Coordinates of C-alpha atoms in Angstrom, one line a residue:
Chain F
X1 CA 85.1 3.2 -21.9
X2 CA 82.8 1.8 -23.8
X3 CA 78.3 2.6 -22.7
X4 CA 77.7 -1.0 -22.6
X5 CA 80.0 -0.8 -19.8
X6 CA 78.8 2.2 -17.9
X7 CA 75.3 0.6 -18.0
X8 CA 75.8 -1.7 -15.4
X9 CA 77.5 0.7 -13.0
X10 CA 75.7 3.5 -11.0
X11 CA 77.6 6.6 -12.3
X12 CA 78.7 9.2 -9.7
X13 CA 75.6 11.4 -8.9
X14 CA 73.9 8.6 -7.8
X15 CA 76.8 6.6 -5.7
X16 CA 74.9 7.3 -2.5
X17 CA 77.6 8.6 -0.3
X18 CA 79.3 11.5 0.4
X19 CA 78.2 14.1 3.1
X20 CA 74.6 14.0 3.8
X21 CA 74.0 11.7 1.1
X22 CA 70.6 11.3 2.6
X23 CA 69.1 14.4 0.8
X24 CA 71.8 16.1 -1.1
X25 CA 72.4 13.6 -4.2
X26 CA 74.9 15.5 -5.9
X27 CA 77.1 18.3 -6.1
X28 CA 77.7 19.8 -10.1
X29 CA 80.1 22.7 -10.9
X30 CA 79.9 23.5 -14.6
X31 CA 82.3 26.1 -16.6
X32 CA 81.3 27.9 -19.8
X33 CA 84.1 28.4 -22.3
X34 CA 84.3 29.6 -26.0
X35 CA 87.3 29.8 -28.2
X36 CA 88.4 33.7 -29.2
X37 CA 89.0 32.3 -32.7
X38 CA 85.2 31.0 -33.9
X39 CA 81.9 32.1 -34.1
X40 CA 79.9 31.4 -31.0
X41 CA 78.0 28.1 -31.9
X42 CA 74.6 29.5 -34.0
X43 CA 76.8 31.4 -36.5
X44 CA 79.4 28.5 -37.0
X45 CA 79.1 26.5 -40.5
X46 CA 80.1 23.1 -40.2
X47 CA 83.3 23.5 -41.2
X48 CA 83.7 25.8 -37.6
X49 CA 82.1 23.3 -35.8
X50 CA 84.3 20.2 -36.8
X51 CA 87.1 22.7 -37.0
X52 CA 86.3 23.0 -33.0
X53 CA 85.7 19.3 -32.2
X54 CA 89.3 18.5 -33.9
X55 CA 91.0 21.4 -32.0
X56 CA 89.3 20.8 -28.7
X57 CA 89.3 16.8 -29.1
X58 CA 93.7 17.2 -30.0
X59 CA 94.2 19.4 -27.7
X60 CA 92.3 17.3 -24.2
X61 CA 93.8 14.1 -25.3
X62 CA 97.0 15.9 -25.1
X63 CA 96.9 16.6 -21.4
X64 CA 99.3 13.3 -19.9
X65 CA 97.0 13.1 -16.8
X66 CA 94.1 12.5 -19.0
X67 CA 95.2 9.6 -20.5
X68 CA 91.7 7.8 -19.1
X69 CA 89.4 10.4 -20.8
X70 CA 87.4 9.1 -23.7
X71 CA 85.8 11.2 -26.3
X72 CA 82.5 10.1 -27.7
X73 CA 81.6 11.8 -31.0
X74 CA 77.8 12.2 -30.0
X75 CA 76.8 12.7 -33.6
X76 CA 77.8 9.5 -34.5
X77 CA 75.6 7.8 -31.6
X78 CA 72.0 6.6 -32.2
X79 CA 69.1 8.0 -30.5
X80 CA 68.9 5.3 -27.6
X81 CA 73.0 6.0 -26.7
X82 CA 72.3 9.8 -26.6
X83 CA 69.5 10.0 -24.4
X84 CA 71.2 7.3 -22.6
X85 CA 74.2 9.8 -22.2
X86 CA 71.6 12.4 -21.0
X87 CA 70.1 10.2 -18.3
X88 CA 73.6 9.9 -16.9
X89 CA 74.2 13.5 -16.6
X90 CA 77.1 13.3 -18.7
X91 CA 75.5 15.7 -21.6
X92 CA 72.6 17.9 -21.9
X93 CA 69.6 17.8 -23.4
X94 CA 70.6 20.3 -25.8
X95 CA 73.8 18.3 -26.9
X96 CA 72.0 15.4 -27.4
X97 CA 69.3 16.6 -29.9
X98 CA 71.3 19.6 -31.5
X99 CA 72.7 18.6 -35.1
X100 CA 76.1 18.5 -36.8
X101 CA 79.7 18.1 -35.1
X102 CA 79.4 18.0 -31.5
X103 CA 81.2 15.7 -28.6
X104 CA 82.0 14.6 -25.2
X105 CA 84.8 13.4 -23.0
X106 CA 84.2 11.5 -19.8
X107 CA 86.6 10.3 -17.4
X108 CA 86.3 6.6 -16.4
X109 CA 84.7 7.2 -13.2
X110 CA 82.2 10.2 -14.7
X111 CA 83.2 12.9 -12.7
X112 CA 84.2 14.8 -15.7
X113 CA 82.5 15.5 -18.6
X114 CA 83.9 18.4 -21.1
X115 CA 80.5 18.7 -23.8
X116 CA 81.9 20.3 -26.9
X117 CA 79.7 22.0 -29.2
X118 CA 76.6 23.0 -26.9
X119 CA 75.3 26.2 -26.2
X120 CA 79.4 27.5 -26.0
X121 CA 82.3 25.8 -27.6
X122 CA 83.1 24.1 -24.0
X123 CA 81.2 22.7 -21.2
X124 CA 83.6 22.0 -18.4
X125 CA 81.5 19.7 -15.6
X126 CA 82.5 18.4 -12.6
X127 CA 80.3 15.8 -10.5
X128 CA 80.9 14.4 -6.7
X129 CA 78.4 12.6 -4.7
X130 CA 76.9 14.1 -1.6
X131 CA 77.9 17.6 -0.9
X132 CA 81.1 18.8 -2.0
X133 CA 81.0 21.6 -3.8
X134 CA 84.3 22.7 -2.9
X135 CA 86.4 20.1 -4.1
X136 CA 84.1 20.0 -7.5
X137 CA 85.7 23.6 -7.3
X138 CA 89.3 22.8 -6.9
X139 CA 89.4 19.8 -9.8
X140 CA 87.1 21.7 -12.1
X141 CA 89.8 25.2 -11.7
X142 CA 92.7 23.3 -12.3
X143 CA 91.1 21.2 -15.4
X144 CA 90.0 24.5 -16.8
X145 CA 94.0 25.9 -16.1
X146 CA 95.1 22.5 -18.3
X147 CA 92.6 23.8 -21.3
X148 CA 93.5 27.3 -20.7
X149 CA 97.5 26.6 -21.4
X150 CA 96.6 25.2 -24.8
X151 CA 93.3 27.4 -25.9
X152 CA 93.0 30.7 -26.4
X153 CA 89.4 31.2 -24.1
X154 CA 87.5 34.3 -25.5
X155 CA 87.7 36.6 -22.8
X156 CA 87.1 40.7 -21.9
X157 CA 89.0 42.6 -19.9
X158 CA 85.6 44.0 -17.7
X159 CA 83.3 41.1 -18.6
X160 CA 85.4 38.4 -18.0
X161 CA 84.8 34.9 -20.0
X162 CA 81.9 35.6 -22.7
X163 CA 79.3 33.4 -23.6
X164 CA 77.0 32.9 -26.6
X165 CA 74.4 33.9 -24.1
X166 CA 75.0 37.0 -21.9
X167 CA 72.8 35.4 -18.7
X168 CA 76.7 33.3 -18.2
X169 CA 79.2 35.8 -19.2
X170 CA 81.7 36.5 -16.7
X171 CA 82.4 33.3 -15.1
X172 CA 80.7 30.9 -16.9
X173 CA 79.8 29.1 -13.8
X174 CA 76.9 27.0 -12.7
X175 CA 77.3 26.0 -9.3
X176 CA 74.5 23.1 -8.7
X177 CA 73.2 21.1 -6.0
X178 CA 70.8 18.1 -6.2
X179 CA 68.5 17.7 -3.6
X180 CA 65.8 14.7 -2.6
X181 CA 62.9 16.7 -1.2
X182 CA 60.0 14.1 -0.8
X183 CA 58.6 15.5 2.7
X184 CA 58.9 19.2 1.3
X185 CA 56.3 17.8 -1.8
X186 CA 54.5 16.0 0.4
X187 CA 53.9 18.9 3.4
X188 CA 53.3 21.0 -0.1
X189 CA 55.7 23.1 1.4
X190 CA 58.4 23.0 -1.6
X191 CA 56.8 25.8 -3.4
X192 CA 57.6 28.6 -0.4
X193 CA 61.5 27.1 -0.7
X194 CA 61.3 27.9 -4.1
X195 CA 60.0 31.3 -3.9
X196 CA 62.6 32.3 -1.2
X197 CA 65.4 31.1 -3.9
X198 CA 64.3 32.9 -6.4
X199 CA 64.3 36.0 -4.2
X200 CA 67.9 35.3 -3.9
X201 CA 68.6 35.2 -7.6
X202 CA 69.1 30.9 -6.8
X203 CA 67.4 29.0 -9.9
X204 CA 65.6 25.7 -9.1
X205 CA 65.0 23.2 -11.8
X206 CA 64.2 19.6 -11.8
X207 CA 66.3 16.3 -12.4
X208 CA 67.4 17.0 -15.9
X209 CA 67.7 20.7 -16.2
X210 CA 66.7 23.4 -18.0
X211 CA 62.7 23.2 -17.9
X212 CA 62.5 19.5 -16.8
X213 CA 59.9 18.6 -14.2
X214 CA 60.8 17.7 -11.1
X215 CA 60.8 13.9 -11.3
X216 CA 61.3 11.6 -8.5
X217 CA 61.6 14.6 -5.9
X218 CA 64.8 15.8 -6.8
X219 CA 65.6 19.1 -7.1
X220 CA 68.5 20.9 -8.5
X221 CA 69.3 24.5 -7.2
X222 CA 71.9 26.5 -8.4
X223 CA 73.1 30.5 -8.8
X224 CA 71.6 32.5 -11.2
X225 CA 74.7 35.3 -11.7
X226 CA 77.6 34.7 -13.1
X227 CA 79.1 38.3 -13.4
X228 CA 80.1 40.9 -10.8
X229 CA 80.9 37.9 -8.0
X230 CA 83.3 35.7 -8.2
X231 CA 83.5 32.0 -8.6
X232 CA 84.4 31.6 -4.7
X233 CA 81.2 33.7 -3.4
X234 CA 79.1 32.0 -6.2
X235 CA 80.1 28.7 -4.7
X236 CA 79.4 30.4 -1.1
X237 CA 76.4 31.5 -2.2
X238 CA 74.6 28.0 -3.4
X239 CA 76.6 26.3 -0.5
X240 CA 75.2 28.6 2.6
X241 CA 71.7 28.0 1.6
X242 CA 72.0 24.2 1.5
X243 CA 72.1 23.7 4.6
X244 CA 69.2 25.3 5.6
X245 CA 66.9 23.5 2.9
X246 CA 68.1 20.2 4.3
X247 CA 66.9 21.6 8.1
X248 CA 63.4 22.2 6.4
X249 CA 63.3 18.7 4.7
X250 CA 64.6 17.2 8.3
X251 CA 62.0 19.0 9.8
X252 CA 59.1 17.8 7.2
X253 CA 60.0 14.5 7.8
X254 CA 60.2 14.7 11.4
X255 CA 56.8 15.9 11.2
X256 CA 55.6 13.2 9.1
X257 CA 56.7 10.7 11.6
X258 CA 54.9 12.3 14.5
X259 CA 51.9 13.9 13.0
X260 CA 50.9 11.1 10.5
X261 CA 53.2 8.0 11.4
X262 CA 50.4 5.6 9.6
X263 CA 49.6 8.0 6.9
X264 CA 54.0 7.9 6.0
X265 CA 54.3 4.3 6.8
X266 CA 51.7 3.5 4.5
X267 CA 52.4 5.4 1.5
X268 CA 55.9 3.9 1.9
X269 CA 54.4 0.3 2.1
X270 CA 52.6 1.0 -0.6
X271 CA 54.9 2.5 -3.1
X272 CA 57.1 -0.5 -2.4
X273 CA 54.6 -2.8 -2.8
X274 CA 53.4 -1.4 -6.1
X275 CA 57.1 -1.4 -7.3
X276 CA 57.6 -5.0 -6.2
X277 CA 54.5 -6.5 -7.8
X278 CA 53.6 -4.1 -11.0
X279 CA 53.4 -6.2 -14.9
X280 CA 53.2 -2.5 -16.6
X281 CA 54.6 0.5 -15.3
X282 CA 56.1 3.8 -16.5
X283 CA 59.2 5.4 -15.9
X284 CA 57.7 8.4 -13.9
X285 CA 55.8 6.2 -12.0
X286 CA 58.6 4.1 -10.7
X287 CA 60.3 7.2 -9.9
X288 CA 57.4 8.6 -7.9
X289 CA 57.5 5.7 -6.0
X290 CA 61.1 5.0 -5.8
X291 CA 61.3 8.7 -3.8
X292 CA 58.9 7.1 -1.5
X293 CA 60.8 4.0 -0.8
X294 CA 64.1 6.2 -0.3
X295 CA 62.7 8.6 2.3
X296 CA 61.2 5.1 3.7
X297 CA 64.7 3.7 4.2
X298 CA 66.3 6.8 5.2
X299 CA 63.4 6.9 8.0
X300 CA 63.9 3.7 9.2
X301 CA 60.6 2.6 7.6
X302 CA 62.0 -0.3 5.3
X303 CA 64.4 -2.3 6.4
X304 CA 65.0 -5.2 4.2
X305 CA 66.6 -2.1 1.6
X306 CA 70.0 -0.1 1.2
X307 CA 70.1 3.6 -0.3
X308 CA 72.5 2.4 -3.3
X309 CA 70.3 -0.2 -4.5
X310 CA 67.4 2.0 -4.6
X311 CA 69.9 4.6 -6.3
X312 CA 70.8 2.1 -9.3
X313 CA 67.2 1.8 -9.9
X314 CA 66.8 5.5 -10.3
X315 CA 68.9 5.4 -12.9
X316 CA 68.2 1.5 -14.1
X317 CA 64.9 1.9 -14.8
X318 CA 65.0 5.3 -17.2
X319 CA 64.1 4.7 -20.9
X320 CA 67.6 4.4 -22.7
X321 CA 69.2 2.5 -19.4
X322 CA 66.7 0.2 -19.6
X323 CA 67.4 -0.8 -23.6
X324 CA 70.8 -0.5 -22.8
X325 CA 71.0 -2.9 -19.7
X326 CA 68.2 -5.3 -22.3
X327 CA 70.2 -5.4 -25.0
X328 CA 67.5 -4.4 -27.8
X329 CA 65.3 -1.6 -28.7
X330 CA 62.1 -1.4 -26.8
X331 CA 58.9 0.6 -27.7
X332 CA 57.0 2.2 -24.2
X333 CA 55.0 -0.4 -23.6
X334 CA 57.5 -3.5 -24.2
X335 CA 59.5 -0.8 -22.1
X336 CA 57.1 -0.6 -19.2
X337 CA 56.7 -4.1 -18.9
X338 CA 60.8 -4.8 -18.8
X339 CA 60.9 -2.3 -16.2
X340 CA 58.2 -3.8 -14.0
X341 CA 60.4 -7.3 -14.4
X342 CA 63.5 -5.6 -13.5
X343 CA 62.2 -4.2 -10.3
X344 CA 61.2 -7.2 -9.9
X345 CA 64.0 -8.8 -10.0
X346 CA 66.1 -6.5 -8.1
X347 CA 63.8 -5.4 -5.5
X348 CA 62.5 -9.3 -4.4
X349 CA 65.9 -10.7 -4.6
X350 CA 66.0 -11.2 -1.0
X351 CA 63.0 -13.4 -1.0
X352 CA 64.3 -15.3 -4.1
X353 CA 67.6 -15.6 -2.1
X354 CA 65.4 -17.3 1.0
X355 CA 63.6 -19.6 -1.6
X356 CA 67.3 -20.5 -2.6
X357 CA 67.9 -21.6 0.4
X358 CA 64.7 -23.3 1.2
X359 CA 65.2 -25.7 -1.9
X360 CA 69.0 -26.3 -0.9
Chain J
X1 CA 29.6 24.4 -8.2
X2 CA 32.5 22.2 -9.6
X3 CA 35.8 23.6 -10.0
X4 CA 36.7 24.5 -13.6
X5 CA 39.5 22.4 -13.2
X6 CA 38.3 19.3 -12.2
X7 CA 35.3 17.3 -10.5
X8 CA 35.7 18.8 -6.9
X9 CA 33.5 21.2 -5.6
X10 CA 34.7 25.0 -5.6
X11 CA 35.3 26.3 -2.7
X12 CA 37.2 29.8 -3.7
X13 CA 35.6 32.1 -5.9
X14 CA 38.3 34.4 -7.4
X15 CA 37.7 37.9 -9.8
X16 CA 40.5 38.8 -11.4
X17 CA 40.9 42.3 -12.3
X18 CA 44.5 42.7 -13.7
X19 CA 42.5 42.2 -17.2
X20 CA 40.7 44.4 -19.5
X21 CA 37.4 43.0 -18.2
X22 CA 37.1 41.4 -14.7
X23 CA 37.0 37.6 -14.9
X24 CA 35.4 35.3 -12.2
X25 CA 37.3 31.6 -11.8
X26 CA 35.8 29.3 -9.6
X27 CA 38.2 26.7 -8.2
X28 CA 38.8 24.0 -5.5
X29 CA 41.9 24.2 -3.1
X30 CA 43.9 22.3 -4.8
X31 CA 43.8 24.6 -8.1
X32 CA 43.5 27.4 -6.2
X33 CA 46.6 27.3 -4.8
X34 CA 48.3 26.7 -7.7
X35 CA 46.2 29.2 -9.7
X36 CA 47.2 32.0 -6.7
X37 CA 50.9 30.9 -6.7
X38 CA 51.2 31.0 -10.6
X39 CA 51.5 34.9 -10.7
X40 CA 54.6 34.9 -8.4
X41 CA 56.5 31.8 -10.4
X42 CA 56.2 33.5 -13.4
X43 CA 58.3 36.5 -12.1
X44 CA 61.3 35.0 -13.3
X45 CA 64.0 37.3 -14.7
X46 CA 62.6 39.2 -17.9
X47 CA 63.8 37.5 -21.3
X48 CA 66.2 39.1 -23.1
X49 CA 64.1 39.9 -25.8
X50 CA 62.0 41.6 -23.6
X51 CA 64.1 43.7 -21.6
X52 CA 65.9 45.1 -24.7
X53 CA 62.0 46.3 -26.1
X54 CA 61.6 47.3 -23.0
X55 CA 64.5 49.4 -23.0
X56 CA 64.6 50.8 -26.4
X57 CA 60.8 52.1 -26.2
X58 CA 62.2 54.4 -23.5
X59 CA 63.5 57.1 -25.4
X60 CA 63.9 56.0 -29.2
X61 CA 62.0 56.3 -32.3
X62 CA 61.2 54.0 -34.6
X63 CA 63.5 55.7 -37.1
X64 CA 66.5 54.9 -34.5
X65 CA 64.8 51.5 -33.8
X66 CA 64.8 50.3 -37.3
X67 CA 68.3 51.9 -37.7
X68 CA 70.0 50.2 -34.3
X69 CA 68.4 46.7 -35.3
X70 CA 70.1 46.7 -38.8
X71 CA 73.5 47.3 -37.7
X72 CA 75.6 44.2 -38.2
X73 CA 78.9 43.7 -36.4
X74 CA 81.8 43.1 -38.3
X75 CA 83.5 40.2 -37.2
X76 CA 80.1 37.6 -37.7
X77 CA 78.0 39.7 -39.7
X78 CA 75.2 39.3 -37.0
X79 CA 72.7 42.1 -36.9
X80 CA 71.3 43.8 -33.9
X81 CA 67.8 42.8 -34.9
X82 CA 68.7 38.9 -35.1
X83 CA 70.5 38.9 -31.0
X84 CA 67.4 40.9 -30.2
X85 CA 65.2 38.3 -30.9
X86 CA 67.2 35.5 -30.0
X87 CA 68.4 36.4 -27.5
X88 CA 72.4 35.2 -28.7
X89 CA 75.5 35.8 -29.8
X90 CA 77.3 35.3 -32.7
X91 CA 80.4 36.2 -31.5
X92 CA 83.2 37.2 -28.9
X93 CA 83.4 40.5 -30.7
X94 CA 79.4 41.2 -30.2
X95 CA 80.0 41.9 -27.0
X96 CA 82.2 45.0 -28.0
X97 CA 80.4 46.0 -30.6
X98 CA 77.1 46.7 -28.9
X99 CA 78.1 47.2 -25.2
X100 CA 76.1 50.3 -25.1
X101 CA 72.9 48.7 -26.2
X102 CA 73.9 45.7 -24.0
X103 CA 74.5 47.2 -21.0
X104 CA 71.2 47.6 -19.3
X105 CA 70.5 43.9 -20.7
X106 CA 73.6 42.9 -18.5
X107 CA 72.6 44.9 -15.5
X108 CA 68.9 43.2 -15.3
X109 CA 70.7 39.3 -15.8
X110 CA 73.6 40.2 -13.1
X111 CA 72.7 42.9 -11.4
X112 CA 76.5 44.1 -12.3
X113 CA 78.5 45.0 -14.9
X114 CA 82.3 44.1 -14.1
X115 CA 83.6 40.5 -13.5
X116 CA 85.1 39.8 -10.5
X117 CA 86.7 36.3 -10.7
X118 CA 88.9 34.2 -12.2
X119 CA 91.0 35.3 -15.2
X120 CA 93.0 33.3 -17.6
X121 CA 96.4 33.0 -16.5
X122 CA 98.1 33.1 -20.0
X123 CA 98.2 36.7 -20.9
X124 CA 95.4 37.5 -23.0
X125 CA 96.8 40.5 -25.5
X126 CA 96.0 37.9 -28.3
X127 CA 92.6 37.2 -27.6
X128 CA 91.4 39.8 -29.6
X129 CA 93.9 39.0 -32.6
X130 CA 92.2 35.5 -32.4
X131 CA 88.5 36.9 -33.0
X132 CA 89.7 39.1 -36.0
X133 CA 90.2 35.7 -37.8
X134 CA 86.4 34.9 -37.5
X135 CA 86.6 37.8 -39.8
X136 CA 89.0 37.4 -41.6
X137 CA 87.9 33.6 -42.5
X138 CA 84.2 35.2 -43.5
X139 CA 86.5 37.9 -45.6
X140 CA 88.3 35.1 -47.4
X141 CA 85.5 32.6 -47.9
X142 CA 83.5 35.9 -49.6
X143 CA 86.7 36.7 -51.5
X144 CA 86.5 33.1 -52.7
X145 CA 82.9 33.1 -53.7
X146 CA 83.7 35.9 -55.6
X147 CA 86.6 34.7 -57.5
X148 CA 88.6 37.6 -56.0
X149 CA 91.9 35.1 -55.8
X150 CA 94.3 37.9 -55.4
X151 CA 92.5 39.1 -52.3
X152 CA 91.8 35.6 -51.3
X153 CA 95.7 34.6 -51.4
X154 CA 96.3 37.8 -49.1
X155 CA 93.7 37.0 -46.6
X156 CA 94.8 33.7 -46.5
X157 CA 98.4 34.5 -45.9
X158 CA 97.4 36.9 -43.3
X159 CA 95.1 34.1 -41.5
X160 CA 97.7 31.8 -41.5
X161 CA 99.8 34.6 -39.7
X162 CA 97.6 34.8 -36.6
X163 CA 96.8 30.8 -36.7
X164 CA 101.2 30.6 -36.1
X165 CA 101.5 33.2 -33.3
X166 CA 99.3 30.8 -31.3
X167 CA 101.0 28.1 -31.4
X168 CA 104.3 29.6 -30.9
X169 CA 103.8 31.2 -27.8

């Protein structure tokens, strides 16, 4: 696999299908792993941590039925193909601006990522469009029995799998779900959801993790505990309440459309107009507005549009996709004005395609 | 009055008491909402760092303070003081080492203290053969630095030991 290639395609969170694909994006299930012979990562010299990479690295591309996985050696990548890496989901934050030996494999399709070198030793992650938490479960279990046959995992009889950090000891498990909450924002109703998760030891963040603001509307919710429960009932646990926030954003929306129909219908109109005609305009603008347009088509409002296209623009039009899919490094403001071009382009095709046709 | 937040008018007048002096804001909706919110947001499970303070102040001097934080485990050399205030590991064997001290830290993240789930299928009797080389390495590497061959060639023999069980079973 090489990133050039991956720029052009959508990547799995953002495929647009799956079970109610409409507001849940994604579904993420995430295992925390150490080997019992090494220093969790902040006391490891660089010796440890390329002695890790080689072990983990000989080990994966061992496994017959990974023969598609490829293993990027992230700190050999320039800035623009880390953050790139990041935008996809495929590798934290963390991993991409931490120093020294450090990796990733993906899978050609990019529902598995195994980070080596971040916060633990191993970052198992499964992916799956729309909600499907429990075959993220099943896949990422069975990958994590393949590791487990040829590393020795760090592990306690009463406290299970340990972690550098003690908030994921016991499972290691982060069981996520991303969620497009636009009428929730908009009926400023989001932060009541929030505080009735956080009652129930759930953890809300926004698109890209760990302290990230919620851009574009999407929400990521995911359990809290990783010790005393186990795996199944943490997987419950995220999974029952899922439902019930996509009843509430179904509800805000149906309220939308009755109580202010024009009010909707014109900040929908608007936010694709903006995104169809801009010269300048920045990436969390575009995102603002792309939520807008995709609770518009998902409403009926706009009808010229699909759900995937609007998707791929999600992801097209952040910073390193953008230089990626252009070929050259941009600065923001060469950046801003590419992006307004490439909407552009993507979102006016249709009318481009009618002049086509007009001139033939 | 304008809000102290921006150019709208203020419409809630707020004293806040939790202070050591009371302290008036005057805000519009908008930021008053988010200013009566922000209390409730920020009650998000205590840092590490803080829970272990917490802890420790109950019941122990400074004397056993001062004495807790400088005890080091013996597998990464860590010290109590440097986990305390990062709120990390150094390694697998940390978590034996100070499972007393950890305990209530564990019980205020999980709310339990015994893992429930998955285990790894392989037997797992070596685990703990596998840490001892983290110290055994540091051992060696000091042994090294000190030009202490003789010890050096034994650790090293003795490394290579554990290294082989693993990847004959």
């Amino acid at each position: 696999v090489r990133l050039e290639d991956l720029a052009g395609q959508c990547g799995e969170w953002l495929r647009g299908n799956g079970p109610e694909s409409d507001i849940v994006v994604s579904s993420r299930i995430r295992l925390a792993r150490n080997l019992a012979e090494f220093p969790f990562i902040r006391k490891c010299t660089g010796h440890d941590r390329a002695a890790i990479q080689d072990t983990v690295r000989q080990q994966i591309l061992g496994v017959d039925r990974w023969a598609g996985l490829t293993y990027i050696d992230v700190n050999q990548l320039d800035s623009v193909d880390r953050q790139f890496l990041v935008e996809r989901q495929l590798i934290s934050r963390e991993l991409a601006e931490a120093d020294g030996s450090r990796g990733v494999a993906i899978d050609a399709n990019e529902k598995f990522s195994l980070m080596v070198n971040e916060e633990d030793h191993l970052r198992i992650q499964v992916m799956h469009s729309g909600l499907a938490l429990q075959t993220a479960w099943e896949q990422i279990d069975e990958i994590d029995n393949q590791i487990e046959q040829r590393i020795t995992y760090a592990f306690h009889p009463r406290l299970g799998y340990l972690t550098a950090c003690p908030t994921n000891v016991g499972t290691g498990i982060r069981v996520s779900v991303m969620l497009h909450l636009p009428a929730l924002v908009i009926t400023q109703q989001i932060e009541k959801v929030f505080r009735s998760l956080q009652k129930i030891s759930l953890a809300v963040r926004g698109l890209y993790g760990e302290g990230s603001q919620a851009m574009g509307d999407f929400y990521q919710i995911s359990n809290q505990i990783t010790l005393g429960r186990s795996e199944q009932q943490l997987i419950e646990q995220v999974g029952d309440v899922v439902p019930v926030i996509i009843d509430y954003e179904r509800r805000a929306r149906e309220f939308l459309v009755q109580e202010s129909q024009q009010d909707l219908h014109d900040r929908v109109c608007r936010a694709y107009g903006i995104l169809c005609s801009a010269q300048s305009i920045s990436s969390q603008e575009t995102m603002q507005l792309l939520s807008s347009v995709r609770m518009g088509i998902n409403l009926g409002l706009i009808n010229d549009l699909e759900i995937p296209t609007i998707n791929k623009l999600f992801i097209h039009t952040q910073p390193a996709h953008l230089q990626k899919l252009r070929g050259i490094q941009l600065d923001t403001a060469d950046r801003n004005i590419y992006r307004a071009h490439y909407l552009h382009s993507h979102l006016r095709k249709l009318d481009r395609g009618n002049d086509a046709a007009e001139k033939n | 009055m304008k809000c102290q937040h921006c150019e709208k008018p203020a419409t809630f007048h707020i004293t806040e008491l939790t202070g050591p002096k009371p302290q008036e804001v005057h805000l519009c909706e908008d930021h008053a909402r988010t200013y009566l919110t922000q209390p409730e947001e920020l009650d998000k499970p205590d840092s590490i760092a803080s829970v272990l303070s917490h802890n420790m102040q109950v019941g122990q001097t400074a004397e056993e303070l001062a004495r807790l934080d400088q005890r080091a485990c013996p597998v990464c050399g860590i010290t109590f003081f440097e986990f305390r205030h990062q709120g990390k590991f150094g390694c697998p064997h940390d978590y034996v080492c100070f499972e007393e001290e950890l305990e209530p830290v564990i019980v205020n993240i999980h709310g339990e203290t015994t893992h429930t789930g998955k285990r790894p299928r392989r037997c797992s009797v070596g685990v703990d053969r596998k840490t001892d080389l983290i110290r055994l390495r540091r051992e060696m590497k000091d042994a090294v630095e000190k030009e202490d061959y003789e010890r050096a060639v034994r650790l090293r023999d003795e490394i290579r030991e554990i290294e082989q069980e693993g990847s004959a079973s």
